[in-house]
Amino acid sequence: MKVLMFGWEFPPHISGGLGTACYGLTKGLSKIDDLDIIFVVPKAYGDEDESKMKLVGANNTHIKQIQEHIRKFKSKHTYLEVESELIPYNDPDEYYTFRNSKLFGKNKLFKVNSEGKLEFTGKYGANLIEEIYKYAYVASTISMDNEHDIIHAHDWLCYPAGIAAKEVSGKPLVVHVHATDFDRSGGSVNPKVFEIEKMGMDAADKIIAVSNLTRNIIIEKYGQDPSKVETVYNAVEPVSYEQKQANKKGVKEKVVTFLGRITMQKGPEYFVEAANAVLKRTNNVRFVMAGSGDMLEKMVARAAQLGISDRFHFTGFLKGDDVFKMFEISDVYVMPSVSEPFGISPLEAMQSNVPVIISKQSGVSEILTHAIKVDYWDIDALADAIYGIIKYDSLSRVFKEKGKEEVDNLKWTNAARHVHQVYSTVIN
């Protein structure tokens, strides 16, 4: 079975849980004997680990390749126009107008670079929608040039690419919902994002949700048939403990950590308020907010307003080994998310022998037993949980031991086998 998989980021070039989940699942799938994976990203940097799959960068696809397939592409998917004043197709400086009213609804101008390729940043910047459009365009050619039995598109950024590939190849499409805009926006959904999300789900032959929480949103908010939506829980990558043992805490106080995007979805304000409540009961604790986001300045200002800045530390965005270095010096990890489709970071913390407190409004709470669960808005309950773990060593020790044992059984190979079953069902 050959899988054409579309993602948006791939280690070491990641900015959050999506890239981590894609990498873990792909590694798990690579251990299944009858599976071959072609993993596509908008921009390949050349330093990615390709030992488990073939990695294809849309930024490395030549325009000449696209021209060879233009007639079929037009008939199957969209049409391409060249402005009348421009010179022949294969000139690297010309601009192409890519238009598909079904997918995008308006014209876009795509510039070809000096090597005859479309350029991608692969980031989440101001031109994100344009990059999604270009990605879908190039996906059609990649679909033609690579033999495959099934298409797998991760999250809304890749749904148009998955649809484009399906329309060209006729192969079944599986979309993987790692989050919806209802999670990210707190209910104030971006109409354009919602349109792309629903379009991808409508076009899919099967939908994978990362939790039952997300599955219910897909069914209720996007009008999808329950029989079409399958829950496959995420997992966590094993960690080398020999490497981590060198990391030592440089302070005597207990360390309580928030690690994630500092946005409304992640509930950082509840962490700050709970920290203030804990500091009224004990001074033997420091709080760390690791991450970046649009609420960072507001959180810094709130900590100052509460008079707890001397006990509060803001590290900025952490990734890779720095994440585990942070966990190594932490005594408690807190994830007070308002709406969390899954949440891999608590698993990483538990793997590092750190007790975790998570919101009941998270997908990961569906599968964890040895984690303290509170409503994200219940600041008193959150403060009590933090205080209990840092105050009573025996309680902390139980959560460390049982949590580590529990998370070690959450393997990507298990998730991969479940996804493989989904593939087989769709193909058959």
Coordinates of C-alpha atoms in Angstrom, one line a residue:
M1 CA 0.0 0.0 0.0
K2 CA 1.4 3.4 -1.0
V3 CA 0.3 6.5 0.9
L4 CA 0.6 10.0 -0.4
M5 CA 0.6 12.1 2.7
F6 CA 0.3 15.9 2.9
G7 CA 1.6 17.8 5.9
W8 CA 2.6 21.4 6.6
E9 CA 5.7 21.0 8.7
F10 CA 8.2 18.3 9.5
P11 CA 11.0 18.1 12.1
P12 CA 13.3 19.8 12.8
H13 CA 11.3 22.7 11.3
I14 CA 8.2 22.7 13.4
S15 CA 6.3 25.2 15.5
G16 CA 3.9 23.1 17.5
G17 CA 2.1 19.8 18.1
L18 CA 1.0 19.3 14.4
G19 CA 4.5 18.6 13.2
T20 CA 5.3 16.5 16.2
A21 CA 2.2 14.4 15.7
C22 CA 2.8 14.0 11.9
Y23 CA 6.3 12.8 12.5
G24 CA 5.4 10.3 15.2
L25 CA 2.6 8.8 13.2
T26 CA 4.7 8.6 10.1
K27 CA 7.5 6.8 12.0
G28 CA 4.8 4.4 13.4
L29 CA 3.4 3.7 9.9
S30 CA 6.9 3.1 8.5
K31 CA 7.1 0.0 10.7
I32 CA 4.2 -1.6 8.9
D33 CA 5.7 -3.9 6.3
D34 CA 3.2 -3.3 3.4
L35 CA 3.2 0.5 3.7
D36 CA 5.3 3.0 1.7
I37 CA 4.9 6.7 2.5
I38 CA 5.5 9.8 0.4
F39 CA 5.3 12.7 2.8
V40 CA 4.8 16.1 1.1
V41 CA 5.5 19.5 2.7
P42 CA 5.3 23.0 1.1
K43 CA 8.9 23.6 1.8
A44 CA 11.6 21.0 2.2
Y45 CA 14.9 22.3 3.7
G46 CA 17.1 19.3 3.0
D47 CA 18.0 18.4 6.6
E48 CA 14.9 16.4 7.4
D49 CA 15.1 12.8 8.4
E50 CA 14.1 10.8 5.3
S51 CA 15.0 7.4 6.7
K52 CA 11.4 6.4 7.3
M53 CA 9.8 7.8 4.2
K54 CA 10.3 9.7 1.0
L55 CA 10.0 13.5 1.6
V56 CA 8.8 15.7 -1.2
G57 CA 8.9 19.5 -1.1
A58 CA 6.4 21.4 -3.2
N59 CA 9.1 24.1 -3.4
N60 CA 11.2 21.6 -5.4
T61 CA 8.6 20.9 -8.1
H62 CA 9.6 22.4 -11.4
I63 CA 7.1 24.4 -13.4
K64 CA 8.0 22.3 -16.5
Q65 CA 6.7 19.3 -14.7
I66 CA 3.4 21.1 -14.2
Q67 CA 3.3 22.1 -17.9
E68 CA 3.6 18.5 -19.0
H69 CA 0.3 17.8 -17.1
I70 CA -1.5 21.0 -17.7
R71 CA -4.2 19.6 -20.0
K72 CA -5.1 16.8 -17.7
F73 CA -4.9 19.2 -14.7
K74 CA -7.3 21.6 -16.4
S75 CA -9.8 19.0 -17.2
K76 CA -9.7 17.3 -13.8
H77 CA -9.2 20.1 -11.4
T78 CA -8.8 23.8 -12.3
Y79 CA -7.7 26.0 -15.1
L80 CA -4.6 28.1 -15.5
E81 CA -4.4 31.4 -17.3
V82 CA -1.4 33.5 -18.4
E83 CA -1.7 37.3 -18.7
S84 CA -1.7 38.3 -22.3
E85 CA 1.4 40.5 -22.0
L86 CA 3.5 37.7 -20.6
I87 CA 5.9 35.5 -22.6
P88 CA 5.9 31.7 -22.9
Y89 CA 5.0 29.3 -20.1
N90 CA 8.5 28.1 -19.3
D91 CA 9.9 31.6 -18.6
P92 CA 10.9 31.7 -14.9
D93 CA 9.8 35.3 -14.4
E94 CA 6.3 35.0 -15.6
Y95 CA 3.3 35.1 -13.4
Y96 CA 0.6 32.4 -13.5
T97 CA -3.0 33.0 -12.5
F98 CA -4.3 29.9 -10.7
R99 CA -8.1 30.0 -10.4
N100 CA -10.6 27.5 -9.1
S101 CA -13.9 28.9 -8.0
K102 CA -14.8 25.7 -6.2
L103 CA -11.7 25.8 -3.9
F104 CA -10.7 29.4 -3.7
G105 CA -13.3 31.7 -5.3
K106 CA -10.8 34.3 -6.7
N107 CA -7.7 34.8 -8.8
K108 CA -4.2 34.5 -7.4
L109 CA -0.9 35.4 -9.0
F110 CA 1.9 32.9 -8.4
K111 CA 5.5 33.9 -9.2
V112 CA 8.0 31.4 -10.5
N113 CA 11.5 31.8 -9.3
S114 CA 14.7 31.7 -11.4
E115 CA 14.9 27.9 -11.1
G116 CA 11.4 27.5 -12.5
K117 CA 9.8 26.6 -9.2
L118 CA 7.0 28.1 -7.0
E119 CA 8.4 29.5 -3.8
F120 CA 7.0 28.6 -0.4
T121 CA 7.9 29.9 3.1
G122 CA 6.2 26.9 4.8
K123 CA 5.3 29.3 7.6
Y124 CA 2.1 30.6 9.2
G125 CA 2.5 34.2 8.0
A126 CA 0.4 36.8 6.3
N127 CA 0.5 34.9 2.9
L128 CA -0.8 31.7 4.4
I129 CA -3.9 31.4 2.3
E130 CA -1.9 32.1 -0.9
E131 CA 0.5 29.3 0.1
I132 CA -2.4 26.9 0.7
Y133 CA -3.6 27.7 -2.9
K134 CA -0.1 27.1 -4.3
Y135 CA 0.3 23.9 -2.4
A136 CA -3.0 22.6 -3.8
Y137 CA -1.7 23.5 -7.3
V138 CA 1.5 21.6 -7.0
A139 CA -0.2 18.7 -5.2
S140 CA -1.9 17.8 -8.5
T141 CA 1.4 17.3 -10.2
I142 CA 2.9 15.4 -7.2
S143 CA -0.1 13.2 -7.3
M144 CA 0.4 12.4 -11.0
D145 CA 4.1 11.8 -10.6
N146 CA 4.0 9.5 -7.6
E147 CA 2.1 6.2 -7.6
H148 CA -0.2 5.9 -4.6
D149 CA -3.3 4.0 -3.3
I150 CA -4.6 6.5 -0.8
I151 CA -4.2 10.2 0.1
H152 CA -3.8 11.4 3.7
A153 CA -4.1 15.2 4.4
H154 CA -3.2 16.6 7.8
D155 CA -5.3 19.5 9.1
W156 CA -7.1 22.3 7.1
L157 CA -3.9 23.7 5.6
C158 CA -3.5 20.6 3.6
Y159 CA -7.2 19.8 2.7
P160 CA -7.1 21.7 -0.6
A161 CA -3.9 19.8 -1.5
G162 CA -5.6 16.5 -0.7
I163 CA -8.7 17.4 -2.7
A164 CA -6.6 18.4 -5.7
A165 CA -4.6 15.2 -5.5
K166 CA -7.8 13.2 -5.3
E167 CA -9.5 14.9 -8.3
V168 CA -6.4 14.2 -10.4
S169 CA -5.7 10.6 -9.3
G170 CA -9.1 9.4 -8.3
K171 CA -7.7 7.8 -5.2
P172 CA -9.6 7.9 -1.9
L173 CA -8.9 10.7 0.6
V174 CA -8.5 10.6 4.3
V175 CA -8.4 13.9 6.2
H176 CA -6.8 14.0 9.7
V177 CA -8.4 16.6 11.9
H178 CA -5.8 17.7 14.5
A179 CA -7.9 20.8 15.5
T180 CA -10.8 22.8 14.2
D181 CA -11.3 26.6 14.1
F182 CA -13.8 26.2 16.9
D183 CA -10.9 25.2 19.1
R184 CA -8.5 27.9 17.9
S185 CA -11.0 30.8 17.9
G186 CA -13.1 30.0 21.0
G187 CA -16.2 29.9 18.8
S188 CA -15.5 33.1 16.8
V189 CA -14.9 31.0 13.6
N190 CA -13.1 32.5 10.6
P191 CA -15.5 31.9 7.7
K192 CA -12.7 31.2 5.2
V193 CA -11.1 28.7 7.5
F194 CA -14.4 27.0 8.2
E195 CA -15.1 26.8 4.5
I196 CA -11.9 25.1 3.8
E197 CA -12.3 22.7 6.8
K198 CA -15.8 21.7 5.7
M199 CA -14.8 21.4 2.1
G200 CA -12.1 18.9 3.1
M201 CA -14.3 16.9 5.4
D202 CA -17.1 16.8 2.7
A203 CA -14.6 15.6 0.1
A204 CA -13.0 12.9 2.4
D205 CA -13.8 9.3 2.2
K206 CA -12.9 9.0 5.9
I207 CA -12.2 11.5 8.6
I208 CA -9.7 10.8 11.4
A209 CA -10.2 12.8 14.7
V210 CA -7.6 13.0 17.4
S211 CA -10.2 12.6 20.2
N212 CA -13.9 12.1 20.8
L213 CA -14.1 15.7 21.7
T214 CA -12.9 16.6 18.2
R215 CA -15.1 13.9 16.7
N216 CA -18.2 15.4 18.2
I217 CA -17.3 18.9 16.9
I218 CA -16.9 17.4 13.4
I219 CA -20.3 15.7 13.5
E220 CA -22.2 18.6 15.2
K221 CA -20.5 21.7 13.7
Y222 CA -19.6 20.4 10.2
G223 CA -22.5 18.1 9.6
Q224 CA -20.5 15.0 9.0
D225 CA -22.0 11.4 9.1
P226 CA -20.9 9.8 12.4
S227 CA -20.0 6.6 10.5
K228 CA -17.5 8.5 8.5
V229 CA -15.5 9.8 11.5
E230 CA -13.0 7.6 13.3
T231 CA -11.1 8.6 16.5
V232 CA -7.4 7.7 16.6
Y233 CA -5.6 9.0 19.7
N234 CA -2.1 10.5 19.4
A235 CA 0.9 9.1 21.3
V236 CA 4.4 10.2 22.3
E237 CA 7.9 9.6 21.0
P238 CA 10.3 7.7 23.3
V239 CA 13.0 9.8 24.9
S240 CA 16.7 9.1 25.6
Y241 CA 16.9 9.4 29.4
E242 CA 20.7 9.1 29.4
Q243 CA 20.9 12.4 27.5
K244 CA 18.4 14.1 29.8
Q245 CA 20.0 13.2 33.1
A246 CA 22.5 16.0 32.7
N247 CA 19.9 18.7 33.1
K248 CA 19.7 19.9 36.7
K249 CA 17.5 22.5 38.3
G250 CA 19.3 25.7 39.3
V251 CA 16.9 26.8 42.0
K252 CA 15.8 25.3 45.3
E253 CA 12.1 26.2 44.8
K254 CA 9.5 24.0 43.1
V255 CA 9.0 24.8 39.4
V256 CA 5.5 24.8 37.9
T257 CA 5.4 25.0 34.1
F258 CA 3.0 26.1 31.3
L259 CA 4.3 25.1 27.9
G260 CA 2.4 25.9 24.7
R261 CA 1.2 28.7 22.5
I262 CA 0.2 31.7 24.6
T263 CA -3.2 32.1 23.0
M264 CA -6.8 32.1 24.1
Q265 CA -7.2 28.4 23.3
K266 CA -4.5 27.4 25.7
G267 CA -5.9 29.3 28.7
P268 CA -2.7 31.1 29.9
E269 CA -4.7 33.6 31.9
Y270 CA -6.0 30.8 34.2
F271 CA -2.4 29.7 34.8
V272 CA -1.4 33.2 35.9
E273 CA -4.4 33.6 38.2
A274 CA -3.8 30.1 39.7
A275 CA -0.1 31.0 40.2
N276 CA -1.2 34.1 42.2
A277 CA -3.5 32.0 44.4
V278 CA -0.7 29.4 45.1
L279 CA 1.8 32.2 46.0
K280 CA -0.6 33.4 48.6
R281 CA -0.1 30.0 50.3
T282 CA 3.6 29.4 49.8
N283 CA 6.6 31.3 48.5
N284 CA 8.6 28.1 47.8
V285 CA 7.6 28.0 44.1
R286 CA 8.5 29.5 40.7
F287 CA 6.2 29.6 37.7
V288 CA 7.4 29.3 34.1
M289 CA 5.4 30.3 31.0
A290 CA 7.2 28.8 28.0
G291 CA 5.9 29.7 24.6
S292 CA 4.9 32.6 22.4
G293 CA 1.6 34.0 21.1
D294 CA -0.7 37.0 20.9
M295 CA -1.4 37.0 24.6
L296 CA 2.2 37.0 25.8
E297 CA 2.4 40.8 26.5
K298 CA -0.9 40.7 28.3
M299 CA 0.3 37.8 30.6
V300 CA 3.5 39.7 31.4
A301 CA 1.5 42.7 32.3
R302 CA -0.9 40.7 34.4
A303 CA 1.9 39.1 36.4
A304 CA 3.3 42.5 37.0
Q305 CA -0.1 43.8 38.1
L306 CA -0.5 41.0 40.6
G307 CA 3.0 41.6 42.0
I308 CA 4.3 38.2 41.2
S309 CA 6.8 39.0 38.5
D310 CA 9.7 38.0 40.7
R311 CA 8.3 34.5 40.8
F312 CA 7.3 34.3 37.2
H313 CA 9.5 33.5 34.2
F314 CA 8.8 33.9 30.5
T315 CA 11.1 31.8 28.3
G316 CA 9.7 32.4 24.8
F317 CA 9.1 29.5 22.3
L318 CA 10.8 26.2 23.0
K319 CA 11.2 23.2 20.8
G320 CA 13.2 20.0 20.4
D321 CA 15.6 19.2 23.3
D322 CA 14.8 22.5 25.0
V323 CA 11.3 21.2 25.7
F324 CA 12.7 18.2 27.6
K325 CA 15.3 20.3 29.4
M326 CA 12.3 22.4 30.7
F327 CA 10.5 19.3 31.8
E328 CA 13.6 18.0 33.5
I329 CA 13.6 21.0 35.9
S330 CA 9.8 21.1 36.4
D331 CA 8.0 19.7 39.4
V332 CA 4.5 20.2 37.9
Y333 CA 3.2 20.6 34.3
V334 CA -0.1 22.5 33.8
M335 CA -2.2 22.5 30.6
P336 CA -5.4 24.6 31.3
S337 CA -6.6 24.6 27.7
V338 CA -10.0 26.1 27.0
S339 CA -10.5 23.7 24.1
E340 CA -7.7 21.2 23.3
P341 CA -8.4 18.6 20.5
F342 CA -5.7 16.4 22.1
G343 CA -2.6 17.8 23.7
I344 CA 0.7 15.9 23.3
S345 CA 2.7 18.0 25.8
P346 CA 1.2 16.3 28.9
L347 CA 2.4 13.0 27.6
E348 CA 5.9 14.4 27.1
A349 CA 5.8 15.7 30.6
M350 CA 4.7 12.4 32.1
Q351 CA 7.4 10.7 30.1
S352 CA 9.8 13.0 31.8
N353 CA 8.5 12.0 35.3
V354 CA 6.6 15.2 35.8
P355 CA 3.1 15.1 37.4
V356 CA 0.5 16.8 35.1
I357 CA -2.6 18.9 35.6
I358 CA -4.8 19.1 32.6
S359 CA -8.2 20.6 31.7
K360 CA -11.2 18.4 31.4
Q361 CA -11.8 20.2 28.1
S362 CA -8.9 18.4 26.4
G363 CA -8.9 15.3 24.3
V364 CA -6.0 13.8 26.1
S365 CA -8.1 13.7 29.3
E366 CA -10.1 10.9 27.6
I367 CA -7.2 8.5 27.8
L368 CA -5.2 9.5 30.9
T369 CA -5.9 8.1 34.3
H370 CA -2.9 9.3 36.3
A371 CA -3.3 13.0 35.7
I372 CA -5.3 15.6 37.7
K373 CA -8.2 17.0 35.7
V374 CA -9.9 20.3 36.4
D375 CA -12.2 22.6 34.5
Y376 CA -10.1 25.2 32.8
W377 CA -12.1 28.0 34.4
D378 CA -11.9 26.7 38.0
I379 CA -8.9 28.7 39.2
D380 CA -9.4 27.5 42.8
A381 CA -9.3 23.9 41.8
L382 CA -6.3 24.4 39.6
A383 CA -4.5 26.2 42.5
D384 CA -5.4 23.5 44.9
A385 CA -4.0 20.8 42.5
I386 CA -0.7 22.7 42.0
Y387 CA -0.3 23.3 45.8
G388 CA -1.1 19.7 46.6
I389 CA 1.6 18.3 44.3
I390 CA 4.4 20.7 45.3
K391 CA 3.5 20.4 49.0
Y392 CA 3.2 16.6 49.4
D393 CA 6.1 14.6 48.1
S394 CA 4.2 11.3 48.4
L395 CA 1.4 12.6 46.1
S396 CA 3.9 13.8 43.6
R397 CA 5.8 10.5 43.7
V398 CA 2.6 8.5 42.9
F399 CA 1.8 10.7 39.9
K400 CA 5.3 10.4 38.6
E401 CA 5.5 6.6 38.9
K402 CA 2.0 5.8 37.7
G403 CA 2.0 8.5 35.0
K404 CA 5.3 7.3 33.6
E405 CA 4.0 3.7 33.5
E406 CA 0.8 4.8 31.8
V407 CA 2.4 7.0 29.1
D408 CA 5.0 4.4 28.2
N409 CA 2.1 2.3 26.8
L410 CA 0.9 5.1 24.5
K411 CA 2.9 4.3 21.4
W412 CA 2.8 5.7 17.9
T413 CA 2.9 2.1 16.6
N414 CA -0.5 1.5 18.1
A415 CA -1.9 4.7 16.6
A416 CA -0.3 3.7 13.2
R417 CA -2.0 0.3 13.3
H418 CA -5.3 2.0 13.8
V419 CA -4.7 4.4 10.9
H420 CA -3.7 1.4 8.7
Q421 CA -7.0 -0.2 9.5
V422 CA -8.7 3.0 8.4
Y423 CA -6.7 2.9 5.1
S424 CA -7.7 -0.7 4.5
T425 CA -11.4 0.0 5.2
V426 CA -11.4 3.0 2.7
I427 CA -9.5 1.2 0.0
N428 CA -11.7 -2.0 0.2

